[in-house]
Coordinates of C-alpha atoms (C1' of nucleotides) in Angstrom, one line a residue:
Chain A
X1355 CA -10.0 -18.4 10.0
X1356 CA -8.5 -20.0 12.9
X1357 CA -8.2 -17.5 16.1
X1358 CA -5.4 -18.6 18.5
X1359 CA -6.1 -18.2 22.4
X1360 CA -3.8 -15.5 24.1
X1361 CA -7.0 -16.0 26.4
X1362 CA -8.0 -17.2 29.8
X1363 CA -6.7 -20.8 30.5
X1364 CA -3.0 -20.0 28.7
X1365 CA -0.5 -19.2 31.2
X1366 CA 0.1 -16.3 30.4
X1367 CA -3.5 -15.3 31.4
X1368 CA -2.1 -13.8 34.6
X1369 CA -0.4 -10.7 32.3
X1370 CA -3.5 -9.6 31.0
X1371 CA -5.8 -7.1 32.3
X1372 CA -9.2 -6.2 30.8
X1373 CA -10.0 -2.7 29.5
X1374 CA -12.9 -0.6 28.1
X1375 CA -13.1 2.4 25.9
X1376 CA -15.8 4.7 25.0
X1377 CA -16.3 5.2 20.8
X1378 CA -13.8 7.7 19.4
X1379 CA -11.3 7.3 22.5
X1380 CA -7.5 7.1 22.1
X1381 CA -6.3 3.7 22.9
X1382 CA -2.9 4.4 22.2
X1383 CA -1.0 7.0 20.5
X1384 CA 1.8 7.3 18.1
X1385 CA 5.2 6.9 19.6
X1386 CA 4.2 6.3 22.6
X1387 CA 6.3 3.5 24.8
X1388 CA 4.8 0.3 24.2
X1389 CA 3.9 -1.0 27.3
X1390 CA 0.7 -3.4 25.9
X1391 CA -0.2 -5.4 23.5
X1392 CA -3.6 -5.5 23.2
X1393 CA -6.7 -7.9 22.1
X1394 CA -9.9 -7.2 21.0
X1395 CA -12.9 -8.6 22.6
X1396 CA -15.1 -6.8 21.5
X1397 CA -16.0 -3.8 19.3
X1398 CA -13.8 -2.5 16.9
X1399 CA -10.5 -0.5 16.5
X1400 CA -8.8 1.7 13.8
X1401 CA -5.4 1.2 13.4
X1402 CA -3.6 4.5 12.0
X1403 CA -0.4 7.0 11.3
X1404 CA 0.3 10.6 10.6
X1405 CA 2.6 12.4 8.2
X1406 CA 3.6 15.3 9.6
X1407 CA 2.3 17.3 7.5
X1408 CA -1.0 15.9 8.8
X1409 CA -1.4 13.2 6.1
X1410 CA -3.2 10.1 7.9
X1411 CA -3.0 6.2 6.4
X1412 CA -5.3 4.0 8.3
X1413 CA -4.1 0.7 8.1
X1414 CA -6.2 -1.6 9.6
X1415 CA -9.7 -2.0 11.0
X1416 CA -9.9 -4.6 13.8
X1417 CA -12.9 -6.3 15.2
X1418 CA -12.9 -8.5 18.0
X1419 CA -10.2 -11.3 18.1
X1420 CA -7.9 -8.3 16.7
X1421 CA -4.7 -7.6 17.9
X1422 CA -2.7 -4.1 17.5
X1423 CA -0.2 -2.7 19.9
X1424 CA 3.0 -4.9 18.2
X1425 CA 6.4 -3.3 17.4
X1426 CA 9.7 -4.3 16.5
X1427 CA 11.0 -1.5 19.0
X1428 CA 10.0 -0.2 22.2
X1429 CA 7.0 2.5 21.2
X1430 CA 4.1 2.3 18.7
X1431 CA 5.1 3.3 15.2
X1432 CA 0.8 3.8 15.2
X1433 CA -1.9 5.1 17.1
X1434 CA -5.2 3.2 17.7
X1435 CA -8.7 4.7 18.2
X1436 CA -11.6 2.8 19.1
X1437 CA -14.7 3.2 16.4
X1438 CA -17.2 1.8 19.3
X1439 CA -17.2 1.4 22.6
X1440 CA -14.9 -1.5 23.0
X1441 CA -13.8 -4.0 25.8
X1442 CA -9.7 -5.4 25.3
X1443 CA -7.2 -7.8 27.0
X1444 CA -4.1 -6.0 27.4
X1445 CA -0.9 -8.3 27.9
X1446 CA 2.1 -6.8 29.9
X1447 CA 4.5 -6.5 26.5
X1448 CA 7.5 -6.9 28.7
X1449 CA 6.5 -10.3 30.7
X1450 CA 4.4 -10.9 26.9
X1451 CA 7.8 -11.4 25.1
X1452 CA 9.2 -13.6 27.3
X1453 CA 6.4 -16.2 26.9
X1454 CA 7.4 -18.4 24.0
X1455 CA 3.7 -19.6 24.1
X1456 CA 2.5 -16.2 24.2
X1457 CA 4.6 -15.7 20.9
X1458 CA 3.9 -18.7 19.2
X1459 CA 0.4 -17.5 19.1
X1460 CA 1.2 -13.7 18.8
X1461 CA 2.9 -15.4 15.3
X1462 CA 0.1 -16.5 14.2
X1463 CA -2.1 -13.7 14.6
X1464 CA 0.5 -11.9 13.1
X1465 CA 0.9 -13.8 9.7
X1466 CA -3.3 -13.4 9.4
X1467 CA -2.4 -9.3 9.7
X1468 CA -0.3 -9.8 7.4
X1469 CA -1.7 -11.3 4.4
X1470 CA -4.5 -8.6 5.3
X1471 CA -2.2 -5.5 4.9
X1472 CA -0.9 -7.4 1.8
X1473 CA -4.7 -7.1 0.4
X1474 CA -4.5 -3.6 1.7
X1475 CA -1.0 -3.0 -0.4
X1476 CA -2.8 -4.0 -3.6
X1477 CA -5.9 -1.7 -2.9
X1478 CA -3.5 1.1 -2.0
X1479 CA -1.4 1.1 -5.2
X1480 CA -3.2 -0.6 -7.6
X1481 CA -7.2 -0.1 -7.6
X1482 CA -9.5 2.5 -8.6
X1483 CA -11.9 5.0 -6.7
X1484 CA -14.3 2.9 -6.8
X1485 CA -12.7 -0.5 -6.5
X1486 CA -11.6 0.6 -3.6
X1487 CA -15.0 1.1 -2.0
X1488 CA -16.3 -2.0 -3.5
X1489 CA -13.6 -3.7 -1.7
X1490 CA -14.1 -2.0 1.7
X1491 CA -17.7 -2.6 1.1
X1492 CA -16.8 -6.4 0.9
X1493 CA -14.7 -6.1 4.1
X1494 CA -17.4 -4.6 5.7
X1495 CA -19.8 -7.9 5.1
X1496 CA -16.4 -9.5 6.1
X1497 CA -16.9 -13.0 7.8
X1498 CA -20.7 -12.6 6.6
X1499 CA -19.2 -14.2 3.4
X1500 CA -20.4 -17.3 5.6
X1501 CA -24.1 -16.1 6.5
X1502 CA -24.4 -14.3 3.1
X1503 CA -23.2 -17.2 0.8
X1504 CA -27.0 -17.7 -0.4
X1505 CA -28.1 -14.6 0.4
X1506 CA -28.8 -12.0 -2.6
X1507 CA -28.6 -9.1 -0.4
X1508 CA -26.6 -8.1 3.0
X1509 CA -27.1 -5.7 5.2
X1510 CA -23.9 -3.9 7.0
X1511 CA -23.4 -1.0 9.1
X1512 CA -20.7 1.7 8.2
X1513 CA -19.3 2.7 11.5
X1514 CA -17.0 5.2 9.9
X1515 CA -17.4 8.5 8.3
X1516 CA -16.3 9.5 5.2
X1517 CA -13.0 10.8 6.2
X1518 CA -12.2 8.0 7.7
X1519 CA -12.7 5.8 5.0
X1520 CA -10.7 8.0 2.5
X1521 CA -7.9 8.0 4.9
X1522 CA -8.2 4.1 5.1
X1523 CA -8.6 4.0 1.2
X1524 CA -5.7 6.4 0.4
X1525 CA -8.5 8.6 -1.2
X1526 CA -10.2 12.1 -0.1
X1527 CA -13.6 12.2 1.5
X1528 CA -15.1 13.9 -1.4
X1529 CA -14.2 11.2 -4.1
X1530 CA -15.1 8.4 -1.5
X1531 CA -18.8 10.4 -1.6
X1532 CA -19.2 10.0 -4.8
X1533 CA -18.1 6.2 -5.1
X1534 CA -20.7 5.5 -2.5
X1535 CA -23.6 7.8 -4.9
X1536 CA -22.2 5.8 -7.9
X1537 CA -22.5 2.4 -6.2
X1538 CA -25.8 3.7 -5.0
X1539 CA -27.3 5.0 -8.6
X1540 CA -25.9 1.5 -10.1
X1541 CA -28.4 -0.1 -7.5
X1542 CA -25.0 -1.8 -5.4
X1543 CA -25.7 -0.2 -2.1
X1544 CA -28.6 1.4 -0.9
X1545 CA -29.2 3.5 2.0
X1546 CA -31.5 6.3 3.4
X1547 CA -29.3 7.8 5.7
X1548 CA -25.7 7.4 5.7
X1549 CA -25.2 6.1 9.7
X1550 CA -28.4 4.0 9.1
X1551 CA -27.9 -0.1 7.8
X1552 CA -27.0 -0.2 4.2
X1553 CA -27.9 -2.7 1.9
X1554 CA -26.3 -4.4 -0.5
X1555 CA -26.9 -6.6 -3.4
X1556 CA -24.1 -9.0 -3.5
X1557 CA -24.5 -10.5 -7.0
X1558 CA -23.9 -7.4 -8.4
X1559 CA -21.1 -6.6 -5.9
X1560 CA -19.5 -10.1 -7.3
X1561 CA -19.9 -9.5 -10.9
X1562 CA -18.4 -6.0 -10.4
X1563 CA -15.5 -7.2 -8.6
X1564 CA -15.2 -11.2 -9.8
X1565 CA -13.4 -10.1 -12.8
X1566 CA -11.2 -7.8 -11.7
X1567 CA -10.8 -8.8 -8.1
Chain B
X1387 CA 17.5 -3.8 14.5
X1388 CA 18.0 -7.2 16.1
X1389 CA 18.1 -10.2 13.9
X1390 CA 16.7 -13.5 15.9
X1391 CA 18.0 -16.6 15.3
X1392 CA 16.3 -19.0 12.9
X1393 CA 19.5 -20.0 11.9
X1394 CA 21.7 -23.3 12.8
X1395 CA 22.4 -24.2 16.3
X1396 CA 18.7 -23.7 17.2
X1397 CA 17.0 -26.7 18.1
X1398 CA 14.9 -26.4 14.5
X1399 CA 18.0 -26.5 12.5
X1400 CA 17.8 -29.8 11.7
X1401 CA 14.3 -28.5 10.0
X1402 CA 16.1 -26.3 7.9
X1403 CA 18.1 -27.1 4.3
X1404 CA 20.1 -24.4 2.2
X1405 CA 18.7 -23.5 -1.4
X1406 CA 20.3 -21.6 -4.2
X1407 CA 18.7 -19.4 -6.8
X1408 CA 20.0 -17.8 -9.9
X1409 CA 18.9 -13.9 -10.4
X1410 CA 15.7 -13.6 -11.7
X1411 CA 14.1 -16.7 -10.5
X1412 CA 11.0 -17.6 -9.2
X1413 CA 11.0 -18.8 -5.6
X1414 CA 7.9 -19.5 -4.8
X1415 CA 4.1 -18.7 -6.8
X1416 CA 1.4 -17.3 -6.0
X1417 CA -1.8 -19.8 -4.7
X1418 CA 1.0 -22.5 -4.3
X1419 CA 0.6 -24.8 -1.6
X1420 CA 2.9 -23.8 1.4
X1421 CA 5.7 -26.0 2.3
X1422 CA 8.0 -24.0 3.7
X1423 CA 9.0 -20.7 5.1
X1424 CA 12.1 -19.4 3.9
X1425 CA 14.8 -16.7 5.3
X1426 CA 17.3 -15.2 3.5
X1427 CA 21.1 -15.6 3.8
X1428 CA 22.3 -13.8 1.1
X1429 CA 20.8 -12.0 -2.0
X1430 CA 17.3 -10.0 -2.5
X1431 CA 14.5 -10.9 -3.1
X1432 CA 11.2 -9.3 -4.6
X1433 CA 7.3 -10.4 -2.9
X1434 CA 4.7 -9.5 -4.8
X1435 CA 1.1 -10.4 -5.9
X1436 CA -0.9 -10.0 -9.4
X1437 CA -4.6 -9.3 -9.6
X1438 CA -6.2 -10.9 -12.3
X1439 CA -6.4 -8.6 -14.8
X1440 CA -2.5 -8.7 -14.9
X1441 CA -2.2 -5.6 -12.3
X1442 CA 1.0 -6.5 -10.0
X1443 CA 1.5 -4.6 -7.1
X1444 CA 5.3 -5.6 -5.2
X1445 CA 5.2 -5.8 -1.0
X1446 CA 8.4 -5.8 -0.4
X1447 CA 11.9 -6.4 -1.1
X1448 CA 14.1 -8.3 1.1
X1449 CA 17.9 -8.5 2.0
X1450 CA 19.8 -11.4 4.1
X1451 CA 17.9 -12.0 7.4
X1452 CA 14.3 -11.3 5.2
X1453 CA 11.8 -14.0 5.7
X1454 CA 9.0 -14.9 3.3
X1455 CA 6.8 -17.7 2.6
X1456 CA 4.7 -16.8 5.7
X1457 CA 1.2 -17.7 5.5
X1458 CA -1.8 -18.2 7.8
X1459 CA -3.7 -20.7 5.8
X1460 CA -2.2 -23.0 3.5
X1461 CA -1.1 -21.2 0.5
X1462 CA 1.4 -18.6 -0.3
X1463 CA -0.6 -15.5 -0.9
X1464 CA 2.0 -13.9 -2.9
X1465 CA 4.9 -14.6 -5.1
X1466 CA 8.7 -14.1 -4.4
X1467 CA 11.1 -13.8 -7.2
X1468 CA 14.6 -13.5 -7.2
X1469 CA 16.2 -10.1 -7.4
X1470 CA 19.9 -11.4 -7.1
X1471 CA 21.2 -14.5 -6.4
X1472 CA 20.2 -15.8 -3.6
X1473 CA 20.7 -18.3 -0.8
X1474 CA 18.2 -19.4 1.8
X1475 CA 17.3 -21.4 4.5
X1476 CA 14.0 -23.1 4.3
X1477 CA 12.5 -24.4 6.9
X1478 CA 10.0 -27.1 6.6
X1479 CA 6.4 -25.2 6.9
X1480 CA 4.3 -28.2 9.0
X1481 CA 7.7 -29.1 11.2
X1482 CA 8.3 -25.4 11.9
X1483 CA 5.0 -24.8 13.2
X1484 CA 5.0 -27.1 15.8
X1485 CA 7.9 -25.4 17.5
X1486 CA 6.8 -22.7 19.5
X1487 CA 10.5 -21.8 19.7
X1488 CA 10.6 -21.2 16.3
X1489 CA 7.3 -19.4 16.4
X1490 CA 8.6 -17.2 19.2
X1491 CA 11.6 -16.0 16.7
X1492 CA 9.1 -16.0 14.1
X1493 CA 7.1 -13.6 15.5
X1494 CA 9.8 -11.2 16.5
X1495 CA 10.3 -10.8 12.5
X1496 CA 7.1 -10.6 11.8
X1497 CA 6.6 -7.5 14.3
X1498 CA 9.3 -5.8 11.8
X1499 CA 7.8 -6.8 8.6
X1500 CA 4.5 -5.5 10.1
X1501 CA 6.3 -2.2 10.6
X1502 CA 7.6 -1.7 7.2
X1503 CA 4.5 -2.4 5.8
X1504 CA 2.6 0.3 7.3
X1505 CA 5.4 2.6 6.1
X1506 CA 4.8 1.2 2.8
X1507 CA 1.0 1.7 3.2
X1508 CA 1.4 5.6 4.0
X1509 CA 3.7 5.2 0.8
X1510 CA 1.2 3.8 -1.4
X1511 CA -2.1 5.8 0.1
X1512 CA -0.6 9.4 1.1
X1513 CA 2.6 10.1 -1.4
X1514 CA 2.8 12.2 -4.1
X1515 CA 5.2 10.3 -6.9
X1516 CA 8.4 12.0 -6.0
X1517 CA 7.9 11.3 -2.5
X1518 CA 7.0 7.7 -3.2
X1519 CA 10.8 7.2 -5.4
X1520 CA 12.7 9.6 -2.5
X1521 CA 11.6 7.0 -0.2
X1522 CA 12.3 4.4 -2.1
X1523 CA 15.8 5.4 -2.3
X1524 CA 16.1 6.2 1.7
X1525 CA 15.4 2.5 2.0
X1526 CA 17.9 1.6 -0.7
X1527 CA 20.6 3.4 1.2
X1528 CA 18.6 1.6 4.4
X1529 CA 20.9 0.3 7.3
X1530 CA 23.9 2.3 5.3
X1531 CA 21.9 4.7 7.5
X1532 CA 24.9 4.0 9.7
X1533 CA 27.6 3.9 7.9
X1534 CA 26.5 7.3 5.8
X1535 CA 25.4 8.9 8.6
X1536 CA 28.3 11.2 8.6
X1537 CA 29.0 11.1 4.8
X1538 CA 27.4 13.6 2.3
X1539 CA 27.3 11.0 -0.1
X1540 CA 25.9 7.5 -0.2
X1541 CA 26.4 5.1 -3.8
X1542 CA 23.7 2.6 -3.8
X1543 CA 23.0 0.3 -6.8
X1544 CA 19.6 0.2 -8.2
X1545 CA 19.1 -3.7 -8.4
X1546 CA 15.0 -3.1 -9.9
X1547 CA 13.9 -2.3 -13.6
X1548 CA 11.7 0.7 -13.6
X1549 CA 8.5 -1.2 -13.9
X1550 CA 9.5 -3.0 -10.7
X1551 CA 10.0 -0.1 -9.3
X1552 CA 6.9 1.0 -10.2
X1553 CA 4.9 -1.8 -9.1
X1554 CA 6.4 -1.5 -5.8
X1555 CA 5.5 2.3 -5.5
X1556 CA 2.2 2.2 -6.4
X1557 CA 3.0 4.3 -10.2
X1558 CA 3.9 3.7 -13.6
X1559 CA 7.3 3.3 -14.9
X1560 CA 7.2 6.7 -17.2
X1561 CA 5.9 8.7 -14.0
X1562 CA 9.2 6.6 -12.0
X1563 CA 11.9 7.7 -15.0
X1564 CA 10.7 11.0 -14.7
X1565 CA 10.9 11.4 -10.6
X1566 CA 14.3 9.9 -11.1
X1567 CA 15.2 12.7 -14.0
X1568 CA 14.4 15.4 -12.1
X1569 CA 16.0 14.0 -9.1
X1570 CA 18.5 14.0 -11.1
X1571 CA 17.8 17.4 -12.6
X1572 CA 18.1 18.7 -9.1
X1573 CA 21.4 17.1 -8.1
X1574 CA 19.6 14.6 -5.3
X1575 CA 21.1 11.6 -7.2
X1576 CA 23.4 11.1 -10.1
X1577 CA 24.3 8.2 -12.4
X1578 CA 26.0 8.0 -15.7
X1579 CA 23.8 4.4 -17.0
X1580 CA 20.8 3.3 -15.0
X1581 CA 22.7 -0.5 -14.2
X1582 CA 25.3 1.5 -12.9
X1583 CA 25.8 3.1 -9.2
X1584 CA 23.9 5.6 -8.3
X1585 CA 25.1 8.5 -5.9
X1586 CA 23.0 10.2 -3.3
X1587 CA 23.3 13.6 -1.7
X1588 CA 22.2 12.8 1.7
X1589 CA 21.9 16.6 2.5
X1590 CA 19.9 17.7 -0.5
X1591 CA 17.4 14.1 0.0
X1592 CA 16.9 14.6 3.9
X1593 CA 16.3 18.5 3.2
X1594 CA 13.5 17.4 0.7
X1595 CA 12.1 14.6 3.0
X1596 CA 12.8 16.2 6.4
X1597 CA 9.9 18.5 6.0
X1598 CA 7.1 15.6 5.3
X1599 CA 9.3 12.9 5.5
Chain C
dC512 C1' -33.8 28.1 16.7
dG513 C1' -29.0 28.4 15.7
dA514 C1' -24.6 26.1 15.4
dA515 C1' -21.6 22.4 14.4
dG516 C1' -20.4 18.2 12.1
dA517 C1' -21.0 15.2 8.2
dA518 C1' -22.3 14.2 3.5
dT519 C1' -23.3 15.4 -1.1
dT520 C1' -22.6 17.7 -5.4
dG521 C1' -20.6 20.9 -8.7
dA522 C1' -16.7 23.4 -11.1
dG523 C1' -12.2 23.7 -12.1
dG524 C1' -7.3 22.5 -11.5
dT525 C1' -3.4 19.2 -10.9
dT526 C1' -1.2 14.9 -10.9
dA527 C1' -0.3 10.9 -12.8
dA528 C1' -1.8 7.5 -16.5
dT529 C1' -1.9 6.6 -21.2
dC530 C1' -0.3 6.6 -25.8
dA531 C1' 3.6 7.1 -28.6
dA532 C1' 8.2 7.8 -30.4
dC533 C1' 12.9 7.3 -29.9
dG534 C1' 17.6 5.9 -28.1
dA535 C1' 21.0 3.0 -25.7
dG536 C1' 22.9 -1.4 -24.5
dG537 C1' 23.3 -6.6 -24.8
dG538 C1' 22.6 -10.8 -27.1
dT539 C1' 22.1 -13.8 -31.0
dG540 C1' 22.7 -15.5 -35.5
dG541 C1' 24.2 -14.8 -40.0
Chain D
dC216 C1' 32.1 -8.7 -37.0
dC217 C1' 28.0 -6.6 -37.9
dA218 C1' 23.0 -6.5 -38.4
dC219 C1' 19.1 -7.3 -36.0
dC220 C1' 16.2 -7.7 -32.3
dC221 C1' 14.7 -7.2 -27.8
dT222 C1' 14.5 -5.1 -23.4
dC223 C1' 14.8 -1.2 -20.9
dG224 C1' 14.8 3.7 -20.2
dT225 C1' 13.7 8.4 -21.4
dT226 C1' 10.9 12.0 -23.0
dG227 C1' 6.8 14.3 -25.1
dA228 C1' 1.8 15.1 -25.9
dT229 C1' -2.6 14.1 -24.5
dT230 C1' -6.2 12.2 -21.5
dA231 C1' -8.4 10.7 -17.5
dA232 C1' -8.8 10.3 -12.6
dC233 C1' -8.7 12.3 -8.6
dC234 C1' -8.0 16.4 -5.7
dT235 C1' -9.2 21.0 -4.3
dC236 C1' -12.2 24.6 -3.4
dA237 C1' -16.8 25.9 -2.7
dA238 C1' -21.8 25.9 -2.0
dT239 C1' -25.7 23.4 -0.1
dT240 C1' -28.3 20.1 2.6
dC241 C1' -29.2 17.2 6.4
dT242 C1' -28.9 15.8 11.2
dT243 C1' -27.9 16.4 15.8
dC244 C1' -27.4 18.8 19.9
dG245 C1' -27.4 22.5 23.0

DNA sequence: CGAAGAATTGAGGTTAATCAACGAGGGTGG
DNA sequence: CCACCCTCGTTGATTAACCTCAATTCTTCG
């Protein structure tokens, strides 16, 4: 997929600022004003909200060329947490939205987050346990579609725990531990230790989730 | 919430023509190629997508000022079927993307769509069922938010069959008809036939929602 | 070594899905 | 006009999936 600019060389260049983050830090937090909009250059991002009740949806994982920070109204309806140490390009939102050409591009960045939450809508309400795994495990070799497309077997890192995922996945940690033992006795997955690399065996990945989705 | 432009008097209106659907129809299908990019002017319409073993899962349903038909590559990536009938403007999809101008407004409706898709997604992942149809009837009394706000009462009309419903919510339509009975049980909502209006006790619904939301 | 955080696994409970029957309009054709 | 059918909604009984609670292991870090 294409990735517009919103980089160096545009005009708008001059609004942006770089910034780093340790892993785990709080980039921005739910209801905050929104001040930036931010890019990802690299490392990755969780993009999340709360109930109040305490509740959490994550809805998006963002890797580099990622942008989060966008709302209709002046605060973040989300928080964002960094899942690595990671280095972004935050644009001034105010100057931002006066930049047609900074829009133009923010739309189509924003159509490409779109049809991804859309994928996200149909995981949420309409797949199993362990569909839902199978498909973050298919997110997770991501772009790799490219490099893996004659491969038999990839090898990913998870870089989020099991809570995480289950809040991403709409499901509880426990149930998303024993997707990943499932997938693991079926010979899908294999690991050693659960923050080590993980492989995975893509054919039977595909004939688990060709026919279904 | 502000509602850019898009619309005639722009320098793209002479991109845009006015189309007419009858209830019920389909707009546009899934995996079609993308000519066009469509806003509403009147009327409701449903988006939705279908996995292949006929599950359907339903995005989001738009009123006047709703666009749809977005798409970052070159195919519509879900359906959108007439709820009511409905006028639009389309707006010629190759044209339209030239003009950063129209981009610009573009993205300003995307920004909201994004929003109401992550409430949907903390819908769909975190909900219990009767949380899922409560919400779904906040957003059916929606920007009446205004005009009820100092009412006790809202009628809305239910324009979705149950299994739409359903397929929007993330449920099946027997575990929908029952949230809505014992709504009704419990004097949140009333109706005499399900075509019919519906009333809402906007006490009793924000009492039961305020909590958790 | 002990404590804390994360993952795994098991047992049991709850929610929502599934299967099934029935009733209420609305349309069509005899 | 009425009988029939078809769609839609409601409700009940049962099942299955997932959640909750709980115990245990493993790893890391002080």
């Amino acid at each position: 997929m294409l990735q517009p600019s919103l980089s160096v060389g545009s005009p708008i260049a001059g609004l942006a600022r770089a910034l780093d983050f340790p892993s785990r830090a709080t980039i921005v937090d739910e209801g905050e004003p929104a001040r930036a909009i931010y890019r990802i250059v690299s490392g990755h991002v969780m993009v999340s909200r709360f109930l109040p009740d305490g509740r959490r949806q994550i809805f998006e994982v963002l890797g580099p060329g990622g942008v989060f920070g966008v709302t209709p109204n002046g605060h973040h309806d989300s928080a964002a947490e960094a899942l690595t140490e990671v280095r972004l390009m935050a644009f001034d939102r105010q100057a931002a939205e006066r930049s047609s050409e900074f829009n133009a591009a923010l739309a189509d960045l924003l159509k490409a987050q779109l049809c991804a939450l859309h994928d996200h809508a149909v995981l949420l309400g309409r797949k199993s346990a362990v569909e839902r795994v199978m498909s973050y495990i298919e997110d997770l070799i991501g772009v790799a579609d490219a490099q893996h497309a004659d491969d038999d077997v990839a090898i990913v890192r998870v870089l989020m725990t099991r809570s995480e995922i289950a809040d991403y996945l709409g499901l509880t940690l426990e149930t998303v531990s024993r997707a990943f033992s499932q997938l693991k006795r079926e010979g899908v997955i294999g690991y050693e230790r659960h923050d080590g690399p993980m492989t995975v065996d893509l054919k039977r990945l595909k004939r688990l989730t060709g026919r279904n989705l």
